[in-house]
Tab-separated table of C-alpha atoms in Angstrom:
chain	number	residue	atom	x	y	z
A	415	MET	CA	3.055	-20.093	3.616
A	416	ALA	CA	4.147	-21.216	0.195
A	417	THR	CA	4.908	-19.045	-2.891
A	418	TYR	CA	3.468	-20.438	-6.292
A	419	GLY	CA	5.505	-22.476	-8.143
A	420	VAL	CA	8.859	-21.222	-7.448
A	421	ASP	CA	11.290	-21.309	-4.694
A	422	LEU	CA	12.120	-17.743	-4.158
A	423	THR	CA	14.769	-18.520	-1.409
A	424	SER	CA	16.997	-20.285	-4.118
A	425	SER	CA	18.800	-18.788	-7.112
A	426	PHE	CA	16.298	-18.169	-9.873
A	427	LYS	CA	15.893	-21.244	-12.160
A	428	PRO	CA	12.961	-22.146	-14.699
A	429	LYS	CA	10.923	-25.004	-13.704
A	430	PHE	CA	10.506	-26.316	-17.352
A	431	GLU	CA	12.402	-26.247	-20.540
A	432	PRO	CA	9.532	-24.329	-22.963
A	433	THR	CA	9.407	-24.553	-26.809
A	434	ALA	CA	8.841	-21.653	-28.932
A	435	GLU	CA	5.441	-22.456	-29.011
A	436	THR	CA	4.922	-22.389	-25.216
A	437	LEU	CA	7.507	-19.763	-24.422
A	438	THR	CA	5.486	-17.390	-22.333
A	439	ARG	CA	5.202	-15.075	-19.147
A	440	GLU	CA	1.722	-15.843	-18.011
A	441	GLU	CA	0.464	-16.435	-14.578
A	442	ASP	CA	-2.852	-16.402	-15.433
A	443	SER	CA	-5.963	-14.176	-16.142
A	444	ILE	CA	-5.075	-12.235	-12.869
A	445	GLY	CA	-1.508	-11.976	-13.597
A	446	PHE	CA	1.070	-11.247	-16.341
A	447	THR	CA	0.335	-12.007	-19.843
A	448	ASP	CA	3.034	-11.790	-22.492
A	449	LYS	CA	2.702	-14.333	-25.281
A	450	THR	CA	4.753	-12.485	-27.702
A	451	MET	CA	8.257	-12.919	-26.237
A	452	ALA	CA	9.152	-16.242	-27.812
A	453	THR	CA	8.251	-14.857	-31.307
A	454	ASP	CA	10.327	-11.959	-30.647
A	455	ILE	CA	13.313	-13.681	-29.416
A	456	SER	CA	13.367	-16.316	-32.061
A	457	LYS	CA	13.158	-13.484	-34.817
A	458	LEU	CA	15.922	-11.525	-33.155
A	459	THR	CA	18.140	-14.237	-32.230
A	460	GLY	CA	17.102	-17.346	-33.799
A	461	ILE	CA	17.473	-18.933	-30.354
A	462	VAL	CA	14.958	-19.916	-27.874
A	463	LYS	CA	16.007	-19.591	-24.284
A	464	PRO	CA	13.959	-20.926	-21.362
A	465	VAL	CA	11.917	-17.912	-19.747
A	466	PRO	CA	10.196	-18.686	-16.229
A	467	LYS	CA	6.763	-19.675	-16.524
A	468	PHE	CA	4.903	-19.721	-12.837
A	469	GLN	CA	2.307	-22.441	-13.367
A	470	LEU	CA	-0.732	-22.797	-11.090
A	471	THR	CA	-2.967	-25.489	-10.315
A	472	ALA	CA	-6.659	-25.179	-10.882
A	473	GLU	CA	-7.147	-25.203	-7.037
A	474	GLU	CA	-4.557	-22.439	-6.740
A	475	ILE	CA	-6.167	-20.164	-9.526
A	476	ALA	CA	-9.281	-20.668	-7.971
A	477	ILE	CA	-8.306	-19.424	-4.482
A	478	ASN	CA	-6.362	-16.389	-6.169
A	479	ALA	CA	-9.708	-15.566	-7.905
A	480	TRP	CA	-11.447	-15.595	-4.585
A	481	LEU	CA	-8.677	-13.976	-2.151
A	482	PRO	CA	-8.968	-10.205	-1.901
A	483	MET	CA	-5.551	-9.394	-3.115
A	484	THR	CA	-5.447	-11.400	-6.524
A	485	SER	CA	-9.169	-11.233	-7.448
A	486	SER	CA	-9.100	-8.170	-9.425
A	487	ARG	CA	-6.217	-6.398	-11.336
A	488	ASN	CA	-8.073	-3.761	-13.378
A	489	ALA	CA	-7.229	-0.879	-11.495
A	490	LYS	CA	-6.451	2.542	-12.649
A	491	TRP	CA	-3.203	4.505	-11.588
A	492	TRP	CA	-5.092	7.111	-9.923
A	493	TYR	CA	-6.692	4.234	-7.631
A	494	SER	CA	-3.361	3.955	-6.288
A	495	SER	CA	-3.439	7.721	-5.488
A	496	PHE	CA	-6.467	7.798	-3.275
A	497	HIS	CA	-5.833	4.507	-1.763
A	498	ASN	CA	-2.354	5.649	-0.221
A	499	VAL	CA	-3.767	9.020	0.838
A	500	THR	CA	-6.379	7.219	2.438
A	501	ALA	CA	-3.759	4.828	4.172
A	502	MET	CA	-1.521	7.395	5.047
A	503	VAL	CA	-3.699	10.556	6.134
A	504	GLY	CA	-5.915	9.871	8.750
A	505	ALA	CA	-5.637	10.062	12.517
A	506	GLY	CA	-2.168	10.747	12.298
A	507	VAL	CA	-2.520	14.331	10.867
A	508	LEU	CA	-4.780	15.262	13.767
A	509	GLY	CA	-1.854	14.558	16.351
A	510	LEU	CA	0.664	16.241	14.461
A	511	PRO	CA	0.406	19.890	16.222
A	512	TYR	CA	0.484	17.667	19.554
A	513	ALA	CA	3.736	16.064	18.219
A	514	MET	CA	5.243	19.215	17.629
A	515	SER	CA	4.507	20.293	21.053
A	516	GLN	CA	6.329	17.599	22.394
A	517	LEU	CA	9.274	17.969	20.023
A	518	GLY	CA	9.842	21.589	19.679
A	519	TRP	CA	10.027	23.701	16.540
A	520	GLY	CA	13.605	22.671	15.588
A	521	PRO	CA	13.444	18.998	16.149
A	522	GLY	CA	9.466	18.987	15.158
A	523	VAL	CA	10.372	20.502	11.618
A	524	ALA	CA	13.591	18.125	11.158
A	525	MET	CA	11.530	15.137	11.872
A	526	MET	CA	8.581	16.209	9.574
A	527	VAL	CA	10.659	16.658	6.617
A	528	MET	CA	12.984	13.774	6.977
A	529	SER	CA	9.931	11.491	7.597
A	530	TRP	CA	8.608	12.574	4.484
A	531	ILE	CA	11.703	12.310	2.450
A	532	ILE	CA	12.635	8.831	4.045
A	533	THR	CA	9.124	7.214	3.575
A	534	LEU	CA	8.987	8.397	0.013
A	535	TYR	CA	11.947	6.786	-0.594
A	536	THR	CA	11.259	3.425	1.117
A	537	LEU	CA	8.008	3.432	-0.528
A	538	TRP	CA	9.638	3.741	-4.090
A	539	GLN	CA	11.603	0.947	-3.016
A	540	MET	CA	8.656	-1.419	-2.569
A	541	VAL	CA	7.104	-0.316	-5.741
A	542	GLU	CA	10.319	-1.199	-7.867
A	543	MET	CA	10.532	-4.781	-5.826
A	544	HIS	CA	7.059	-5.723	-6.824
A	545	GLU	CA	8.107	-7.115	-9.871
A	546	MET	CA	11.836	-7.697	-9.326
A	547	VAL	CA	11.593	-11.409	-10.693
A	548	PRO	CA	10.658	-11.525	-14.272
A	549	GLY	CA	7.112	-13.329	-14.428
A	550	LYS	CA	6.330	-12.947	-10.544
A	551	ARG	CA	4.396	-10.380	-8.581
A	552	PHE	CA	4.966	-10.180	-5.021
A	553	ASP	CA	1.168	-9.056	-4.249
A	554	ARG	CA	1.813	-8.996	-0.590
A	555	TYR	CA	4.472	-7.579	1.997
A	556	HIS	CA	5.330	-11.138	3.244
A	557	GLU	CA	6.093	-12.457	-0.048
A	558	LEU	CA	8.346	-9.885	-0.791
A	559	GLY	CA	10.055	-10.599	2.669
A	560	GLN	CA	10.345	-14.346	1.972
A	561	HIS	CA	11.988	-13.674	-1.373
A	562	ALA	CA	14.748	-11.377	0.500
A	563	PHE	CA	15.221	-13.419	3.509
A	564	GLY	CA	13.987	-16.859	2.890
A	565	GLU	CA	10.868	-18.764	2.885
A	566	LYS	CA	10.243	-19.199	6.621
A	567	LEU	CA	12.460	-16.356	7.942
A	568	GLY	CA	10.708	-13.833	5.666
A	569	LEU	CA	7.421	-14.913	6.957
A	570	TRP	CA	8.191	-14.668	10.662
A	571	ILE	CA	9.801	-11.344	10.058
A	572	VAL	CA	7.050	-9.430	8.136
A	573	VAL	CA	3.970	-11.186	9.018
A	574	PRO	CA	3.913	-10.380	12.924
A	575	GLN	CA	4.816	-6.942	12.294
A	576	GLN	CA	2.452	-6.265	9.538
A	577	LEU	CA	-0.518	-7.880	11.555
A	578	VAL	CA	0.535	-5.608	14.405
A	579	VAL	CA	0.364	-2.759	12.258
A	580	GLU	CA	-2.818	-3.460	10.562
A	581	VAL	CA	-4.861	-4.800	13.696
A	582	ALA	CA	-3.616	-1.714	15.702
A	583	VAL	CA	-4.211	0.755	13.231
A	584	ASP	CA	-8.001	-0.660	12.756
A	585	ILE	CA	-8.298	-0.232	16.475
A	586	VAL	CA	-7.227	3.245	16.752
A	587	TYR	CA	-9.409	3.999	14.086
A	588	MET	CA	-12.273	2.739	15.807
A	589	VAL	CA	-11.409	4.969	18.862
A	590	THR	CA	-10.909	7.772	16.474
A	591	GLY	CA	-14.180	7.691	14.373
A	592	GLY	CA	-16.021	7.194	17.900
A	593	LYS	CA	-14.376	10.338	19.320
A	594	SER	CA	-15.081	12.202	16.139
A	595	LEU	CA	-18.757	11.041	16.233
A	596	LYS	CA	-19.276	12.177	19.782
A	597	LYS	CA	-17.442	15.776	18.948
A	598	PHE	CA	-19.824	16.094	16.257
A	599	HIS	CA	-22.981	14.955	18.291
A	600	ASP	CA	-21.624	17.365	21.308
A	601	LEU	CA	-21.221	20.331	18.794
A	602	VAL	CA	-24.671	20.079	16.844
A	603	CYS	CA	-26.528	18.999	20.249
A	604	LYS	CA	-25.227	20.891	23.197
A	605	ASP	CA	-28.434	20.428	25.033
A	606	CYS	CA	-28.667	16.843	24.603
A	607	LYS	CA	-27.745	14.292	27.282
A	608	ASN	CA	-24.290	12.902	27.574
A	609	ILE	CA	-23.731	9.749	25.599
A	610	LYS	CA	-20.864	7.315	26.691
A	611	LEU	CA	-17.893	7.213	24.161
A	612	SER	CA	-18.484	3.550	24.030
A	613	TYR	CA	-21.837	3.984	22.217
A	614	PHE	CA	-20.324	6.280	19.874
A	615	ILE	CA	-17.572	3.762	18.928
A	616	MET	CA	-19.987	0.924	18.612
A	617	ILE	CA	-22.008	3.013	16.013
A	618	PHE	CA	-18.953	3.662	14.158
A	619	GLY	CA	-17.881	-0.049	14.163
A	620	SER	CA	-21.410	-1.157	13.062
A	621	VAL	CA	-20.573	0.553	9.528
A	622	HIS	CA	-17.846	-1.941	9.191
A	623	PHE	CA	-19.841	-4.865	9.546
A	624	VAL	CA	-21.374	-4.224	6.075
A	625	LEU	CA	-18.581	-2.555	4.259
A	626	SER	CA	-16.114	-5.351	5.352
A	627	HIS	CA	-17.954	-7.769	2.799
A	628	LEU	CA	-16.824	-5.975	-0.129
A	629	PRO	CA	-14.428	-8.621	-1.616
A	630	ASN	CA	-11.368	-6.521	-2.549
A	631	PHE	CA	-9.461	-3.591	-3.045
A	632	ASN	CA	-11.212	-2.490	-6.234
A	633	SER	CA	-14.503	-3.074	-5.025
A	634	ILE	CA	-13.680	-0.039	-2.286
A	635	PHE	CA	-12.397	2.395	-4.454
A	636	GLY	CA	-15.311	4.671	-3.859
A	637	VAL	CA	-15.300	4.563	-0.472
A	638	SER	CA	-11.420	4.923	-0.505
A	639	LEU	CA	-12.002	8.129	-2.860
A	640	ALA	CA	-14.476	9.650	-0.609
A	641	ALA	CA	-12.164	9.017	2.360
A	642	ALA	CA	-9.169	10.716	0.384
A	643	VAL	CA	-11.335	13.743	-0.490
A	644	MET	CA	-12.620	13.975	3.123
A	645	SER	CA	-8.796	13.824	4.491
A	646	LEU	CA	-7.802	16.596	2.300
A	647	SER	CA	-11.076	18.702	3.224
A	648	TYR	CA	-10.687	18.169	7.259
A	649	SER	CA	-7.027	18.875	7.045
A	650	THR	CA	-7.803	22.522	5.417
A	651	ILE	CA	-10.378	22.922	7.924
A	652	ALA	CA	-8.082	22.460	10.604
A	653	TRP	CA	-5.403	24.609	9.646
A	654	ALA	CA	-7.708	27.261	8.185
A	655	ALA	CA	-9.780	27.404	11.354
A	656	SER	CA	-6.379	27.764	13.357
A	657	VAL	CA	-5.341	30.806	11.123
A	658	ASP	CA	-8.822	32.267	11.661
A	659	LYS	CA	-8.595	31.683	15.486
A	660	GLY	CA	-5.018	33.371	15.537
A	661	VAL	CA	-2.264	32.792	17.858
A	662	GLN	CA	-3.451	32.564	21.622
A	663	PRO	CA	-2.781	34.920	24.051
A	664	ASN	CA	0.201	33.893	26.064
A	665	VAL	CA	1.277	31.239	23.592
A	666	ASP	CA	3.946	29.080	25.012
A	667	TYR	CA	6.465	27.106	22.639
A	668	SER	CA	8.184	25.629	25.415
A	669	TYR	CA	7.940	21.704	26.240
A	670	ARG	CA	4.869	20.750	27.827
A	671	SER	CA	5.917	18.800	31.035
A	672	PRO	CA	7.698	20.915	33.741
A	673	THR	CA	10.066	17.912	34.611
A	674	THR	CA	13.108	16.727	32.543
A	675	SER	CA	11.942	13.300	32.672
A	676	GLY	CA	8.252	14.156	31.543
A	677	THR	CA	10.127	16.253	28.684
A	678	VAL	CA	12.283	13.136	27.575
A	679	PHE	CA	9.171	10.673	27.475
A	680	ASP	CA	6.902	13.242	25.593
A	681	PHE	CA	9.860	13.893	23.086
A	682	LEU	CA	9.557	9.888	22.604
A	683	THR	CA	6.132	9.970	22.069
A	684	GLY	CA	6.177	12.774	19.607
A	685	LEU	CA	8.602	10.674	17.470
A	686	GLY	CA	6.095	7.756	17.587
A	687	ASP	CA	3.260	10.325	16.543
A	688	VAL	CA	5.216	11.378	13.556
A	689	ALA	CA	6.250	7.712	12.605
A	690	PHE	CA	2.426	7.162	12.786
A	691	ALA	CA	1.481	9.805	10.495
A	692	PHE	CA	3.919	8.867	7.673
A	693	ALA	CA	2.997	5.104	7.681
A	694	GLY	CA	1.104	3.525	4.711
A	695	HIS	CA	3.974	0.964	3.506
A	696	ASN	CA	1.992	-1.913	5.092
A	697	VAL	CA	-0.674	-1.899	2.193
A	698	VAL	CA	1.523	-0.623	-0.612
A	699	LEU	CA	2.169	-4.003	-2.227
A	700	GLU	CA	-1.336	-4.999	-1.747
A	701	ILE	CA	-2.378	-1.880	-3.469
A	702	GLN	CA	-0.001	-2.421	-6.409
A	703	ALA	CA	-1.547	-5.924	-6.879
A	704	SER	CA	-4.400	-4.456	-8.148
A	705	ILE	CA	-2.964	-2.494	-10.914
A	706	PRO	CA	-2.860	-4.415	-14.322
A	707	SER	CA	0.957	-5.330	-15.544
A	708	THR	CA	2.478	-6.727	-18.696
A	709	SER	CA	6.125	-6.611	-19.960
A	710	GLU	CA	5.682	-3.685	-21.933
A	711	THR	CA	3.785	-1.708	-19.198
A	712	PRO	CA	4.522	-2.874	-15.781
A	713	SER	CA	2.537	-1.681	-12.743
A	714	LYS	CA	5.423	0.294	-11.422
A	715	GLY	CA	4.916	3.028	-13.755
A	716	PRO	CA	1.286	3.743	-12.945
A	717	MET	CA	1.958	2.836	-9.188
A	718	TRP	CA	4.762	5.414	-8.834
A	719	LYS	CA	2.555	8.220	-10.449
A	720	GLY	CA	-0.164	7.469	-8.184
A	721	VAL	CA	2.388	7.473	-5.254
A	722	LEU	CA	3.646	10.851	-6.114
A	723	VAL	CA	0.479	12.372	-6.412
A	724	ALA	CA	-0.551	11.040	-2.959
A	725	TYR	CA	2.695	12.293	-1.411
A	726	ILE	CA	1.958	15.828	-2.796
A	727	VAL	CA	-1.710	15.411	-1.116
A	728	VAL	CA	0.330	14.431	2.140
A	729	ALA	CA	2.321	17.418	2.197
A	730	LEU	CA	-0.579	19.768	1.723
A	731	CYS	CA	-2.196	17.993	4.594
A	732	TYR	CA	0.378	17.509	7.027
A	733	PHE	CA	2.935	20.592	7.032
A	734	PRO	CA	0.092	23.214	7.325
A	735	VAL	CA	-1.756	21.407	9.899
A	736	ALA	CA	1.411	20.612	11.899
A	737	PHE	CA	3.213	23.943	11.958
A	738	ILE	CA	0.019	26.169	11.971
A	739	GLY	CA	-1.480	24.064	14.651
A	740	TYR	CA	1.419	24.410	16.762
A	741	TRP	CA	2.022	28.036	16.073
A	742	VAL	CA	-1.433	29.190	17.087
A	743	PHE	CA	-1.876	26.818	20.098
A	744	GLY	CA	1.656	26.304	21.385
A	745	ASN	CA	2.065	23.705	23.878
A	746	LEU	CA	-1.652	23.764	24.980
A	747	VAL	CA	-2.842	21.989	21.676
A	748	GLU	CA	-4.932	18.865	22.203
A	749	ASP	CA	-3.754	15.481	21.122
A	750	ASN	CA	-6.331	15.933	18.426
A	751	ILE	CA	-6.222	19.335	17.191
A	752	LEU	CA	-9.962	19.505	16.080
A	753	MET	CA	-10.639	19.251	19.906
A	754	SER	CA	-8.804	22.457	20.441
A	755	LEU	CA	-11.258	24.230	18.093
A	756	GLN	CA	-14.761	25.597	19.080
A	757	LYS	CA	-15.759	27.958	16.805
A	758	PRO	CA	-17.173	28.346	14.063
A	759	THR	CA	-19.169	25.548	15.484
A	760	TRP	CA	-20.648	24.431	12.290
A	761	LEU	CA	-17.208	24.345	10.751
A	762	ILE	CA	-15.680	22.280	13.577
A	763	ALA	CA	-18.724	19.791	13.529
A	764	MET	CA	-18.219	19.339	9.982
A	765	ALA	CA	-14.751	18.593	9.979
A	766	ASN	CA	-15.342	15.693	12.672
A	767	LEU	CA	-17.741	14.239	10.338
A	768	PHE	CA	-15.204	14.392	7.404
A	769	VAL	CA	-12.921	12.595	9.729
A	770	VAL	CA	-15.319	9.761	10.621
A	771	VAL	CA	-15.779	9.352	6.754
A	772	HIS	CA	-12.051	9.341	6.107
A	773	VAL	CA	-11.480	6.802	8.818
A	774	ILE	CA	-14.153	4.369	7.587
A	775	GLY	CA	-12.238	4.191	4.479
A	776	SER	CA	-8.873	3.940	6.005
A	777	TYR	CA	-10.341	0.928	8.377
A	778	GLN	CA	-11.167	-0.967	5.244
A	779	ILE	CA	-7.635	-0.193	3.551
A	780	TYR	CA	-6.102	-1.777	6.539
A	781	ALA	CA	-8.204	-4.522	6.934
A	782	MET	CA	-8.275	-5.811	3.570
A	783	PRO	CA	-4.841	-7.503	3.988
A	784	VAL	CA	-5.609	-9.009	7.335
A	785	PHE	CA	-8.901	-10.566	5.557
A	786	ASP	CA	-6.703	-11.771	2.946
A	787	MET	CA	-4.096	-13.324	5.340
A	788	LEU	CA	-6.964	-14.968	7.450
A	789	GLU	CA	-9.032	-16.144	4.441
A	790	ALA	CA	-5.763	-17.650	2.712
A	791	PHE	CA	-4.992	-19.279	6.193
A	792	LEU	CA	-8.328	-20.916	6.370
A	793	VAL	CA	-8.572	-22.527	2.814
A	794	LYS	CA	-4.793	-23.295	2.232
A	795	LYS	CA	-3.808	-24.506	5.514
A	796	LEU	CA	-7.005	-25.518	7.191
A	797	LYS	CA	-8.589	-26.535	3.897
A	798	PHE	CA	-11.739	-24.728	4.667
A	799	LYS	CA	-14.068	-24.768	1.460
A	800	ILE	CA	-14.560	-21.453	-0.372
A	801	THR	CA	-17.866	-20.281	0.583
A	802	TRP	CA	-19.434	-16.620	1.504
A	803	GLN	CA	-20.321	-18.088	4.849
A	804	LEU	CA	-16.547	-18.453	5.494
A	805	ARG	CA	-16.061	-14.664	4.591
A	806	PHE	CA	-19.135	-13.515	6.349
A	807	ILE	CA	-18.026	-15.298	9.726
A	808	THR	CA	-14.352	-14.303	9.464
A	809	ARG	CA	-14.717	-10.624	8.654
A	810	ASN	CA	-17.316	-9.941	11.169
A	811	ILE	CA	-15.316	-11.739	14.004
A	812	TYR	CA	-12.403	-9.450	13.123
A	813	VAL	CA	-14.534	-6.257	13.113
A	814	ALA	CA	-16.110	-7.352	16.403
A	815	ILE	CA	-12.599	-8.010	18.123
A	816	THR	CA	-11.165	-4.433	16.876
A	817	MET	CA	-14.208	-2.728	18.085
A	818	PHE	CA	-14.188	-4.358	21.508
A	819	ILE	CA	-10.495	-3.227	21.828
A	820	GLY	CA	-11.203	0.262	20.701
A	821	ILE	CA	-14.151	0.228	23.447
A	822	THR	CA	-12.049	-1.235	26.211
A	823	PHE	CA	-8.740	0.798	25.445
A	824	PRO	CA	-9.586	4.505	23.799
A	825	PHE	CA	-6.372	5.876	24.611
A	826	PHE	CA	-5.978	7.884	21.698
A	827	GLY	CA	-2.568	10.023	22.296
A	828	GLY	CA	-0.802	6.964	23.884
A	829	LEU	CA	-1.770	4.521	21.151
A	830	LEU	CA	-0.484	6.764	18.441
A	831	GLY	CA	3.034	7.080	20.041
A	832	PHE	CA	3.184	3.294	21.064
A	833	VAL	CA	2.038	1.811	17.846
A	834	GLY	CA	3.995	4.163	15.673
A	835	GLY	CA	7.191	3.610	16.851
A	836	PHE	CA	6.942	-0.330	17.715
A	837	ALA	CA	5.240	-1.333	14.636
A	838	PHE	CA	5.384	1.440	11.896
A	839	ALA	CA	9.101	1.959	12.326
A	840	PRO	CA	10.223	-1.425	10.971
A	841	THR	CA	7.646	-1.867	8.224
A	842	THR	CA	8.003	1.686	6.998
A	843	TYR	CA	11.304	3.347	7.939
A	844	PHE	CA	13.949	0.564	7.278
A	845	LEU	CA	12.462	-2.940	6.516
A	846	PRO	CA	12.385	-1.956	2.779
A	847	CYS	CA	15.922	-0.910	2.898
A	848	VAL	CA	17.191	-4.096	4.436
A	849	MET	CA	15.261	-6.076	1.929
A	850	TRP	CA	16.880	-3.859	-1.016
A	851	LEU	CA	20.365	-4.473	0.566
A	852	ALA	CA	19.661	-8.302	0.780
A	853	VAL	CA	18.394	-8.327	-2.806
A	854	TYR	CA	20.322	-6.023	-5.019
A	855	LYS	CA	23.551	-5.992	-3.037
A	856	PRO	CA	24.596	-2.495	-3.995
A	857	LYS	CA	28.383	-1.610	-3.743
A	858	LYS	CA	29.540	-1.253	-0.502
A	859	TYR	CA	30.238	2.462	0.567
A	860	GLY	CA	28.242	3.463	-2.754
A	861	LEU	CA	25.386	6.163	-2.575
A	862	SER	CA	22.647	3.577	-2.333
A	863	TRP	CA	24.687	1.495	0.337
A	864	ILE	CA	25.057	4.608	2.560
A	865	THR	CA	21.873	5.878	1.889
A	866	ASN	CA	19.914	2.471	3.009
A	867	TRP	CA	21.992	2.299	6.177
A	868	ILE	CA	21.323	5.721	7.064
A	869	CYS	CA	17.558	5.100	6.935
A	870	ILE	CA	18.151	1.481	8.796
A	871	PHE	CA	19.800	3.302	11.481
A	872	LEU	CA	17.393	6.281	12.162
A	873	GLY	CA	14.695	3.561	11.832
A	874	VAL	CA	15.938	1.424	14.373
A	875	VAL	CA	16.518	4.337	16.766
A	876	LEU	CA	12.781	5.356	16.231
A	877	MET	CA	11.707	1.618	16.728
A	878	VAL	CA	13.702	1.413	20.161
A	879	LEU	CA	12.846	5.015	21.710
A	880	ALA	CA	9.152	5.915	20.565
A	881	PRO	CA	7.250	3.170	22.171
A	882	ILE	CA	8.747	4.087	25.644
A	883	GLY	CA	6.801	7.475	25.522
A	884	GLY	CA	3.892	5.964	24.279
A	885	LEU	CA	3.761	3.234	26.781
A	886	ARG	CA	4.169	5.699	29.546
A	887	ASN	CA	1.266	7.905	28.271
A	888	ILE	CA	-1.045	4.619	28.160
A	889	ILE	CA	-0.038	3.929	31.657
A	890	LEU	CA	-0.816	7.427	32.879
A	891	GLN	CA	-3.946	7.770	31.007
A	892	ALA	CA	-5.214	4.520	32.259
A	893	LYS	CA	-4.955	5.425	36.080
A	894	ASP	CA	-7.936	7.982	35.752
A	895	TYR	CA	-9.909	5.834	33.084
A	896	LYS	CA	-13.056	3.939	33.727
A	897	PHE	CA	-13.646	1.006	31.653
A	898	TYR	CA	-16.633	1.255	29.266
A	899	SER	CA	-17.431	4.781	30.333
């Protein structure tokens, strides 16, 4: 997959020798615009120096104007806040009390706090690297990978992991949406006939056959805003209802499994659950790409402001739910805390409905980069014409596939642990650090160097250990599961 007008694997060299009249830093109407640079340099120094200009062909401009990630760059800073909240807070927060029961008080609290700090740090790195090359924006995760590791290697390192993450998350959200819909139905209509989970997943999936045709991130800001509000709402309901319920009689904070092997596997699964909860980095650059940028006001300023607000919201959602939920229910808490709460019925039903609204937005946030990859591949590599029919067919097929897999394998807890460790750990915990070291080359044994290597070490350990427990849980749950029940 090529980058536009520049070889990001070589040392940075301008593609042409501009004059004072043509010296600009301009991609096109959807990128940088800085036509004052030549004048400023000439006035201050009397010398005109070459400044890189990334020239796009008419075909490339047309493609960029159509693709989801580059078709609109007029987002406000607060857009990034609720996009990031929607991307991060979701199914993961509901599984945090269960993860605490697998990890125990000490390791659980340590893992939660460390994950919050490390992921905020790696997210800051990605925001900073978005415009590290003057005049160029890395609008996609894989473009940053190509710059750091080389054209081909960067593509193969990032794209498979990013696709695994985003597709897996959408599958998990299909399951989460279906389960929450079923829980809502069962609470408000206790005398109704039992309906299969498969049908609720289909109902949830049908919404995305409509919403998936919104063209880009800015077009789904309303959906994302509603989802962000819902996430804070149902998180508050989860911990407040737990407080109201009170600590359960004979609550037990020991490990769930009576065997040593079971405890070890549960511990590893808990690591994956936490990793899943703190992962939203796979769409960070794509979100930042929707924010306008100039040489005077680069996008990293408003993006970072939005990220800080988002992380405050994340803390307000995660820590109370995780700690209070575990404190109240101990090792008997369900893998989705709302399943442990039965009263007040109307409040728990409302919380489940809020979850449905939120994961609708989360699904779209994670699906948009996949749509971008698919559509870019079809029009750039396979030379399909840019038509609404192409987009309509491609996106509907994607929604149908994720819905089918979700119906077939609705192992919510196991999926969190497996996907969290296997896919989220690299893209969230250590890949940004590896890129930072490759690009900036900080002084050996300096603070930056040591910090990044600590994050890399912890991320690799998480990637290796967490999927083991998640895979075991999937196997155990699959033994008693009847397909399409």
